[in-house]
CSV table of C-alpha atoms and ligand atoms in Angstrom, one decimal:
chain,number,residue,atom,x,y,z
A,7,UNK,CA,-75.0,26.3,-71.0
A,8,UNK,CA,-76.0,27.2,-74.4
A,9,UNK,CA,-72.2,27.0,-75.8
A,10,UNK,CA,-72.0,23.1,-74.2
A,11,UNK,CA,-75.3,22.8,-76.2
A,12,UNK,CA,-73.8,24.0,-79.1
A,13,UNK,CA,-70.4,22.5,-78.7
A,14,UNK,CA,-72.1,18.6,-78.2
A,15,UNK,CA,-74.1,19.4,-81.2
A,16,UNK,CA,-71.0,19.9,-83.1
A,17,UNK,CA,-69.2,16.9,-81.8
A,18,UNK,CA,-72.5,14.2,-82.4
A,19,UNK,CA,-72.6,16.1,-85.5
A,20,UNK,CA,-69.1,15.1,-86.1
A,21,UNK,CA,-69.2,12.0,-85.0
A,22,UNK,CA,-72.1,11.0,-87.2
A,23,UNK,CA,-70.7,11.8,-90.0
A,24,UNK,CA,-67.5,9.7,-89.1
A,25,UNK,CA,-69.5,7.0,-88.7
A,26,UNK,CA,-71.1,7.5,-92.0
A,27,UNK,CA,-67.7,8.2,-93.8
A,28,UNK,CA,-66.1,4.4,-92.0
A,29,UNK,CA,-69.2,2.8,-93.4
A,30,UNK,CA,-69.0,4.2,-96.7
A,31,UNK,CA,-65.8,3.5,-96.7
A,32,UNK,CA,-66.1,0.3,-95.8
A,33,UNK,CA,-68.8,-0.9,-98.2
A,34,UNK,CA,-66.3,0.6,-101.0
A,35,UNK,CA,-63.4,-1.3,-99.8
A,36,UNK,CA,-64.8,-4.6,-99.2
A,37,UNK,CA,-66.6,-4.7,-102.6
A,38,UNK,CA,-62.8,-4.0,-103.9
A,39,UNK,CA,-61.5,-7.0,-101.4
A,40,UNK,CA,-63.8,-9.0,-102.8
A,41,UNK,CA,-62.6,-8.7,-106.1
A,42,UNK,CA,-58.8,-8.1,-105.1
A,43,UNK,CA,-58.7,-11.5,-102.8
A,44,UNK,CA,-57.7,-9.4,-100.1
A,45,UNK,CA,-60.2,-11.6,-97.9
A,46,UNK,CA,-58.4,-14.3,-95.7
A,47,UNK,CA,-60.4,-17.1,-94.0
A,48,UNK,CA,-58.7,-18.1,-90.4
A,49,UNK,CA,-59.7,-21.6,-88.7
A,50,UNK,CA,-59.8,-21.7,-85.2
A,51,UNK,CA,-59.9,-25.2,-83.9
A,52,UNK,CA,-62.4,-26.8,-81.8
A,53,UNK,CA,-61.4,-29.4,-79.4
A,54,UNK,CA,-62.8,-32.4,-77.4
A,55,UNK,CA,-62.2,-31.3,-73.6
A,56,UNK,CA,-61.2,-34.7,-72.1
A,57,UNK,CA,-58.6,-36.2,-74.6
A,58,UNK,CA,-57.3,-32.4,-76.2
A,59,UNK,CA,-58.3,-34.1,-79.6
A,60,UNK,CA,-58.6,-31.8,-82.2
A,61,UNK,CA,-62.2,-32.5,-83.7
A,62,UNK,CA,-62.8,-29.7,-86.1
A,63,UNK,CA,-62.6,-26.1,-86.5
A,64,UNK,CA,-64.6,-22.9,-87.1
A,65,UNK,CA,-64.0,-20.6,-90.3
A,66,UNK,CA,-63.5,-16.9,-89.3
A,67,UNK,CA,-63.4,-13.9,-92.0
A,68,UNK,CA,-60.0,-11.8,-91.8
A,69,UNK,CA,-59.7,-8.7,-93.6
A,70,UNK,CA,-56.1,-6.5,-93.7
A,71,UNK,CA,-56.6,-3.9,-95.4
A,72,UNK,CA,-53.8,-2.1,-97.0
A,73,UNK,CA,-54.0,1.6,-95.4
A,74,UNK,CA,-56.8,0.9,-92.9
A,75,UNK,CA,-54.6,-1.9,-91.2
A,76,UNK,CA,-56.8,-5.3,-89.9
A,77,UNK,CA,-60.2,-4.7,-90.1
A,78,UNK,CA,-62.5,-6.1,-87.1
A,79,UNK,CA,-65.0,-9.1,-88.2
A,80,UNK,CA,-68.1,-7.8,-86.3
A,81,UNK,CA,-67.2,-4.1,-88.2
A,82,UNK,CA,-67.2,-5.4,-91.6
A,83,UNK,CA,-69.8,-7.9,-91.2
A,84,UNK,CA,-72.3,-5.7,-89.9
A,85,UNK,CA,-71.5,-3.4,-92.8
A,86,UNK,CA,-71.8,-6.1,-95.1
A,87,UNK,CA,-75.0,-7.8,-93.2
A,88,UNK,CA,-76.8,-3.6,-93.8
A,89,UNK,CA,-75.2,-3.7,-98.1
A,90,UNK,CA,-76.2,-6.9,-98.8
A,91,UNK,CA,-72.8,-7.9,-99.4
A,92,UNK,CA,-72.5,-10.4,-96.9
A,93,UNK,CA,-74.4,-12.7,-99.7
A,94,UNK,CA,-71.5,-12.8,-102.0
A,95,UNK,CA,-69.4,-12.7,-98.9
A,96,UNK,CA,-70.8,-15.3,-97.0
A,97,UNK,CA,-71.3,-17.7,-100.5
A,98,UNK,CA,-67.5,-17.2,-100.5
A,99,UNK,CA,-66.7,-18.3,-96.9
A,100,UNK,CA,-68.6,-20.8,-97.1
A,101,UNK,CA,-66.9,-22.1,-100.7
A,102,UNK,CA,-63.8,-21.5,-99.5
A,103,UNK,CA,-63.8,-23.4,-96.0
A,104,UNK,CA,-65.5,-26.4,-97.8
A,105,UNK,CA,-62.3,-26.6,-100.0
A,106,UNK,CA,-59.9,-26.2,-97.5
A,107,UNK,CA,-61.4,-28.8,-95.4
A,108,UNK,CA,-61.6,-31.3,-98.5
A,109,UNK,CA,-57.8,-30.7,-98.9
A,110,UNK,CA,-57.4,-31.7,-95.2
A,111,UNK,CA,-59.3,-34.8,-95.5
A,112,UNK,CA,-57.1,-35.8,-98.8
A,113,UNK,CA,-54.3,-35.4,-97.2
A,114,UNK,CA,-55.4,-37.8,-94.6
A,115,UNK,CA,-57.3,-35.7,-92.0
A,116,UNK,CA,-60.3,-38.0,-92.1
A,117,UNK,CA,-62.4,-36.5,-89.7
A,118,UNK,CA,-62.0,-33.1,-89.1
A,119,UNK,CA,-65.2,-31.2,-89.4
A,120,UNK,CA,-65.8,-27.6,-90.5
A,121,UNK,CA,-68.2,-24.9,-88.6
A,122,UNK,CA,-68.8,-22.1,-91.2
A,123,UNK,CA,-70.8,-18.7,-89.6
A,124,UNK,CA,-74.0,-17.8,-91.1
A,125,UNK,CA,-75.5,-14.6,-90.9
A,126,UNK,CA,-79.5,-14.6,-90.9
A,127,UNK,CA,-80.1,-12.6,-93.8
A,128,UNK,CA,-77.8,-15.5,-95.5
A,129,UNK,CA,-79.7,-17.5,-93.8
A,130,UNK,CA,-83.2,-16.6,-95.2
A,131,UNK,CA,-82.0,-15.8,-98.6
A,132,UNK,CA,-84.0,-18.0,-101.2
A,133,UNK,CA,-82.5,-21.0,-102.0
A,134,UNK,CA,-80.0,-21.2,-99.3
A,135,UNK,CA,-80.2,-25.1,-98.5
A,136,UNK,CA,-79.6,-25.4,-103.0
A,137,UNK,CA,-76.7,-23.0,-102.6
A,138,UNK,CA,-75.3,-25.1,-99.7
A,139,UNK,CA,-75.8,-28.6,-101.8
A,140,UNK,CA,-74.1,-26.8,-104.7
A,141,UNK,CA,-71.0,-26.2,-102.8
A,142,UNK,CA,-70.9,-29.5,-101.6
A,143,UNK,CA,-70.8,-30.8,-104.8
A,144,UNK,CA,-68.6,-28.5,-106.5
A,145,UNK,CA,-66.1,-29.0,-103.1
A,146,UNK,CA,-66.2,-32.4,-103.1
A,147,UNK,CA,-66.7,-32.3,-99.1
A,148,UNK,CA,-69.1,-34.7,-97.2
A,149,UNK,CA,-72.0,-33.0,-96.2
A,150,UNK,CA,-71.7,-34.6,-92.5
A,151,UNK,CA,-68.4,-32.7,-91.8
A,152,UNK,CA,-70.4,-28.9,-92.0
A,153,UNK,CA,-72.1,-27.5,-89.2
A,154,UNK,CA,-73.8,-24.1,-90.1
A,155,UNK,CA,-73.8,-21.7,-86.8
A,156,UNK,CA,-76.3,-19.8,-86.9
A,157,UNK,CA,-77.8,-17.1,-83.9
A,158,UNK,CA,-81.1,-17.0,-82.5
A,159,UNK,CA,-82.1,-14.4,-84.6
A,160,UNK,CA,-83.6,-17.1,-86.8
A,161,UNK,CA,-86.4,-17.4,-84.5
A,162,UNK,CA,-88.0,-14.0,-86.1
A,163,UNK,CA,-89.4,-16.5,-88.3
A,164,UNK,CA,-89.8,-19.7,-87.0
A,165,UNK,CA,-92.2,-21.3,-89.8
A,166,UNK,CA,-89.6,-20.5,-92.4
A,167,UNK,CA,-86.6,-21.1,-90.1
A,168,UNK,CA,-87.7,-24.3,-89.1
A,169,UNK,CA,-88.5,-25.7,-93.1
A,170,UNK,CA,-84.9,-24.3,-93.8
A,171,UNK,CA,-83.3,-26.6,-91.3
A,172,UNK,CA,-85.1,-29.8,-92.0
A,173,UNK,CA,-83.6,-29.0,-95.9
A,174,UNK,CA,-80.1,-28.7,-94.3
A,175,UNK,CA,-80.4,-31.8,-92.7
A,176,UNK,CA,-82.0,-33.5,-95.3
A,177,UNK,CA,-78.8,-33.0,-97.6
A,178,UNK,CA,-77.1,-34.0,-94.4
A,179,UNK,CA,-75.5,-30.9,-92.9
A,180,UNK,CA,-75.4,-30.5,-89.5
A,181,UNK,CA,-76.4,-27.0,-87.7
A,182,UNK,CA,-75.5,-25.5,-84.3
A,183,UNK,CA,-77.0,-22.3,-82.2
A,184,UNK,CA,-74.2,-19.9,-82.1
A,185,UNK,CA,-73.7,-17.1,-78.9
A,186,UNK,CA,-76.2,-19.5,-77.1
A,187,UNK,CA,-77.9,-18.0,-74.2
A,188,UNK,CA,-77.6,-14.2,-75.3
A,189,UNK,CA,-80.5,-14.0,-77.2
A,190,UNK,CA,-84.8,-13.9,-75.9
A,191,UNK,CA,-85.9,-16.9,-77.3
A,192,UNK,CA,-83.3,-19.8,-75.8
A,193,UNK,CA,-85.4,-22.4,-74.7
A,194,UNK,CA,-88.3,-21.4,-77.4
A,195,UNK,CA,-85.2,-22.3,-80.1
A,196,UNK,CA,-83.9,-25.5,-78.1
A,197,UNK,CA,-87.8,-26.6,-78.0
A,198,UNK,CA,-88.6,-25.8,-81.5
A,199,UNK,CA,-86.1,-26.0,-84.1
A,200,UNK,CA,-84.4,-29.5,-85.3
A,201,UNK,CA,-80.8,-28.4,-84.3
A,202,UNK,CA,-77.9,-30.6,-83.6
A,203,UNK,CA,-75.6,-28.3,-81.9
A,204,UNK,CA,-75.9,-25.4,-78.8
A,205,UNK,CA,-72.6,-23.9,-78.5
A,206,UNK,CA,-72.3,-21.8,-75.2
A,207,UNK,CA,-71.2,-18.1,-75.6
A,208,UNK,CA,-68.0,-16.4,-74.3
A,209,UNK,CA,-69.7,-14.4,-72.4
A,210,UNK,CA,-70.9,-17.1,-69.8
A,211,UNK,CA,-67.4,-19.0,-69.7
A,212,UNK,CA,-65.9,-15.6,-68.7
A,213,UNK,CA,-65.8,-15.5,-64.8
A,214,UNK,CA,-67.6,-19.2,-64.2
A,215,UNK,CA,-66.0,-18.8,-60.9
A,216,UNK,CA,-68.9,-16.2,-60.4
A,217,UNK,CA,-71.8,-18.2,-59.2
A,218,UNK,CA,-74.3,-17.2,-61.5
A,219,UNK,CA,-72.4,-17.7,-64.6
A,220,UNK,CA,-71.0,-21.2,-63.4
A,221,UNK,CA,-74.8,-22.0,-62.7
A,222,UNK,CA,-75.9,-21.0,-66.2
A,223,UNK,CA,-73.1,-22.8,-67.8
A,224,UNK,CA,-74.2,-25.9,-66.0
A,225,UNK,CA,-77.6,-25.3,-67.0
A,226,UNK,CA,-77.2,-25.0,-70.6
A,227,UNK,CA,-75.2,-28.1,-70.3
A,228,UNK,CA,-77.7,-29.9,-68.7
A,229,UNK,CA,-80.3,-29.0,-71.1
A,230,UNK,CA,-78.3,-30.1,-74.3
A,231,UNK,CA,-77.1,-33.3,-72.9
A,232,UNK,CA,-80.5,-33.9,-71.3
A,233,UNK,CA,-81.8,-33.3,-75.8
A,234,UNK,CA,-79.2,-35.6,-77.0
A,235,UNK,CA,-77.4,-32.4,-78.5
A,236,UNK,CA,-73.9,-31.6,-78.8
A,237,UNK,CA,-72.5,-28.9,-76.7
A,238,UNK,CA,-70.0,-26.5,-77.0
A,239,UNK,CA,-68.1,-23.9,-74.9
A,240,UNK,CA,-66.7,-21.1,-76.6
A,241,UNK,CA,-63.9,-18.7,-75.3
A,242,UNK,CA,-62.0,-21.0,-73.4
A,243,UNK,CA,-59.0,-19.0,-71.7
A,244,UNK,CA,-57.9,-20.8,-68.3
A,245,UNK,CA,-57.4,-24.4,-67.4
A,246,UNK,CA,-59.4,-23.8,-64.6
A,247,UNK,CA,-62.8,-23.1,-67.0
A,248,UNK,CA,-61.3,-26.2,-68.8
A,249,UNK,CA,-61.2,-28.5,-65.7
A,250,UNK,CA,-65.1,-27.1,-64.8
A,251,UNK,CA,-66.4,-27.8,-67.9
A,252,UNK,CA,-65.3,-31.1,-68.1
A,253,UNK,CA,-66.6,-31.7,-64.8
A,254,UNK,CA,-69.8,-30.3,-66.2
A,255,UNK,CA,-70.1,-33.0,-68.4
A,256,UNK,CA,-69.1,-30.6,-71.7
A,257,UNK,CA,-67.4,-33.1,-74.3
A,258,UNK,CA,-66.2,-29.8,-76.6
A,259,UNK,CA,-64.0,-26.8,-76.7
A,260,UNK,CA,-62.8,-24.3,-78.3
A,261,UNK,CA,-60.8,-21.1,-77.2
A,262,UNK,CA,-57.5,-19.1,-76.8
A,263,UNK,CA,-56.6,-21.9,-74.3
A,264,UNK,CA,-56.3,-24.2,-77.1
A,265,UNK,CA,-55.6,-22.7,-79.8
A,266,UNK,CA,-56.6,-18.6,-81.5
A,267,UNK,CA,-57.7,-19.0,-84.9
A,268,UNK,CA,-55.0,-18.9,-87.3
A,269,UNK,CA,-54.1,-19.9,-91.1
A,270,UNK,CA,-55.0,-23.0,-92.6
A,271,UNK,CA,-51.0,-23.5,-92.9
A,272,UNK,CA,-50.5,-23.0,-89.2
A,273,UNK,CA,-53.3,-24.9,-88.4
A,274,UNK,CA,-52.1,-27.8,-90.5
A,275,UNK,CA,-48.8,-27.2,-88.5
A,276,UNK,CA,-51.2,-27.8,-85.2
A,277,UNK,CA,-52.7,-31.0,-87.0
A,278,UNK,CA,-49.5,-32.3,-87.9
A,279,UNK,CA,-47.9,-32.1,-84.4
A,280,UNK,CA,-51.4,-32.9,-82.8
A,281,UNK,CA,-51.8,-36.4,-85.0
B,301,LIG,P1,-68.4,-15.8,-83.1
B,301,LIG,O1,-69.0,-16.6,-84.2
B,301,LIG,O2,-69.0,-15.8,-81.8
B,301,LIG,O3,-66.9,-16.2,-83.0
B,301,LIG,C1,-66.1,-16.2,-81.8
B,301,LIG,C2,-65.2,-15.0,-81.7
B,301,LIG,O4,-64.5,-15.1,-80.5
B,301,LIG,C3,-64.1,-14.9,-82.8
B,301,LIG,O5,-63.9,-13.5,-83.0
B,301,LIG,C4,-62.9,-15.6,-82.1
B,301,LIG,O6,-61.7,-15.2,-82.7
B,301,LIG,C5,-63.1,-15.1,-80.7
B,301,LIG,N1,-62.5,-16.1,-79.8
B,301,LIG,C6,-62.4,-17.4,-79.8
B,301,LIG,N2,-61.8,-17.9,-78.7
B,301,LIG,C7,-61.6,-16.9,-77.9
B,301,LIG,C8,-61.0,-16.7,-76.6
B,301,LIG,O7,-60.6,-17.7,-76.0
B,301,LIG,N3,-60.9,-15.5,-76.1
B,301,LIG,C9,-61.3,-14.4,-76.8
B,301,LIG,N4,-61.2,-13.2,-76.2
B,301,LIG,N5,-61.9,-14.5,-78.0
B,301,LIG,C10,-62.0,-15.7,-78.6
B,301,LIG,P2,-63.7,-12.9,-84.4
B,301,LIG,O8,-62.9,-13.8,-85.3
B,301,LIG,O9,-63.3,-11.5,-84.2
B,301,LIG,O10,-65.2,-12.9,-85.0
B,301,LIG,C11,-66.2,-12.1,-84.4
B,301,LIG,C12,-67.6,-12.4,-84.9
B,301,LIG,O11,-67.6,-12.0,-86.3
B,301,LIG,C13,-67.9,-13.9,-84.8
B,301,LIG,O12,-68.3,-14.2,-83.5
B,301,LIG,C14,-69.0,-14.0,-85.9
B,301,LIG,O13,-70.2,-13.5,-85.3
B,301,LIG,C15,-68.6,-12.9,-86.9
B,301,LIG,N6,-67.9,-13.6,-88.0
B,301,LIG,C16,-66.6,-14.0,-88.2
B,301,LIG,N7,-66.4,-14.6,-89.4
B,301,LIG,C17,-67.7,-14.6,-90.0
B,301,LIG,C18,-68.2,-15.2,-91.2
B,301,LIG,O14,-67.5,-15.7,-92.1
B,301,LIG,N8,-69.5,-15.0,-91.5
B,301,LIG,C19,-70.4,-14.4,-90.6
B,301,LIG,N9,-71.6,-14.3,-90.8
B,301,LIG,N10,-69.9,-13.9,-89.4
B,301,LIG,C20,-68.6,-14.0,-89.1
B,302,LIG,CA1,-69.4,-18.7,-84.4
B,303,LIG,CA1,-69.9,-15.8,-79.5
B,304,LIG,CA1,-71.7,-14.6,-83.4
């Protein structure tokens, strides 16, 4: 007994310092990705259920690294969310997906709007809603084509939450409640915080032929239609979650059904075929 002791010290041992290595690691390398352009920004498009009509589409971070090979999202974001580095990171998303949607709507894709992630310590970072005008201006974009998602994690501070998002929408961007549903505070967000957007997480469109998820998906439908808000279902893989939805009374859409997110080139391929 005491060697299996021993022997599961040494492995959690090991593994901790793995861990600790990969982060480090990390936090080196994406610094140098910063400053290397080795970041890539992927759009995945979102869709209006009934007609197919592509409507807009969300900016998702891609890292390849050279040796380490393609580099998970939710791995280097949290790394970046503990460094801090998800400030410079996020300011650069953010930039970037502004430009590439104003070069979509000069080359004649009026309407398409643009869904940038926002991670709460972004998010709560002074002068956010000046940093948001800024890029506006400098990009050229109309503030009414970006929507901010943002996760209920907001709600740790409602007070200051809720004067950030009457500055967004006061320069006229829009904002939506990201993973909706997976947090402790749904309805609290839905019944305090000026929000123009719920979108519905994966993990409830999985399996909505199981009862309770098809119930909660029909729920949270309900709810945003019954607030005037937009909803959207996220992680759309089967025509059959497609044909429920719609019956459901959800007007948007976005998933592997459709479309995975993919470069603006190929998406502009999508457009151009779509159009
Ligand atoms: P999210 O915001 O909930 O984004 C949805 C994730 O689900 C994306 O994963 C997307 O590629 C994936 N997805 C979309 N449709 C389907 C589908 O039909 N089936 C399946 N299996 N997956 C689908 P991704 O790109 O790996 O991003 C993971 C998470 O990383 C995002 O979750 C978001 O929280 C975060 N993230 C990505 N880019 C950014 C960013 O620029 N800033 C911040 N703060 N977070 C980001
Ligand atoms: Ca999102
Ligand atoms: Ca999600
Ligand atoms: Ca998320």
């Amino acid at each position: 007994a005491k060697e299996t002791g021993k022997n599961r010290y040494h492995f959690f041992n090991q593994k901790l310092n793995e861990d600790i290595v990969r982060k480090m690691t990390l936090e080196i390398e994406l610094k140098k990705a910063m400053q290397n352009d080795e970041l890539m920004v992927h759009y995945q498009p979102k869709f209006e259920l009934n007609s197919k009509k592509i409507i807009g589409m969300e900016a998702l971070l891609r890292w390849n690294h050279a040796t380490l090979g393609a580099i998970p999202p939710q791995e280097f974001i949290r790394v970046a969310e503990e460094t801090g580095q998800i400030l410079p990171l996020g300011e650069w998303v953010l930039r970037k997906a502004c430009e590439d949607t104003k070069e979509l709507h000069k080359k004649g894709y009026q309407k398409i709007a643009i869904a940038v992630n926002v991670s709460v310590r972004q998010f709560e970072e002074q002068g956010f809603v000046e940093l948001v005008e800024q890029v506006l201006e400098e990009t050229g974009l109309e503030a009414k084509y970006l929507e901010l998602e943002i996760t209920e994690s907001i709600m740790q501070n409602v007070a200051h939450s809720t004067e950030i998002l009457k500055g967004l929408k006061a320069i006229g961007v829009k904002t939506a409640i990201d993973d909706f549903g997976t947090g402790y505070s749904s309805l609290h967000v839905l019944k305090t915080l000026p929000i123009d957007t719920i979108k519905i997480d994966k993990s409830f469109i999985d399996q909505m032929e199981v009862i309770t998820n098809f119930s909660i998906v029909k729920t949270i439908i309900d709810i945003g239609l019954n607030l005037n808000l937009k909803v959207i279902a996220e992680g759309i893989e089967t025509h059959f979650q497609h044909e429920i939805l719609i019956d459901l009374g959800c007007e948007l859409g976005q998933g592997y059904l459709f479309s995975q997110p993919v470069s603006l080139k190929e998406l502009e391929n999508h457009l151009l075929l779509a159009v």
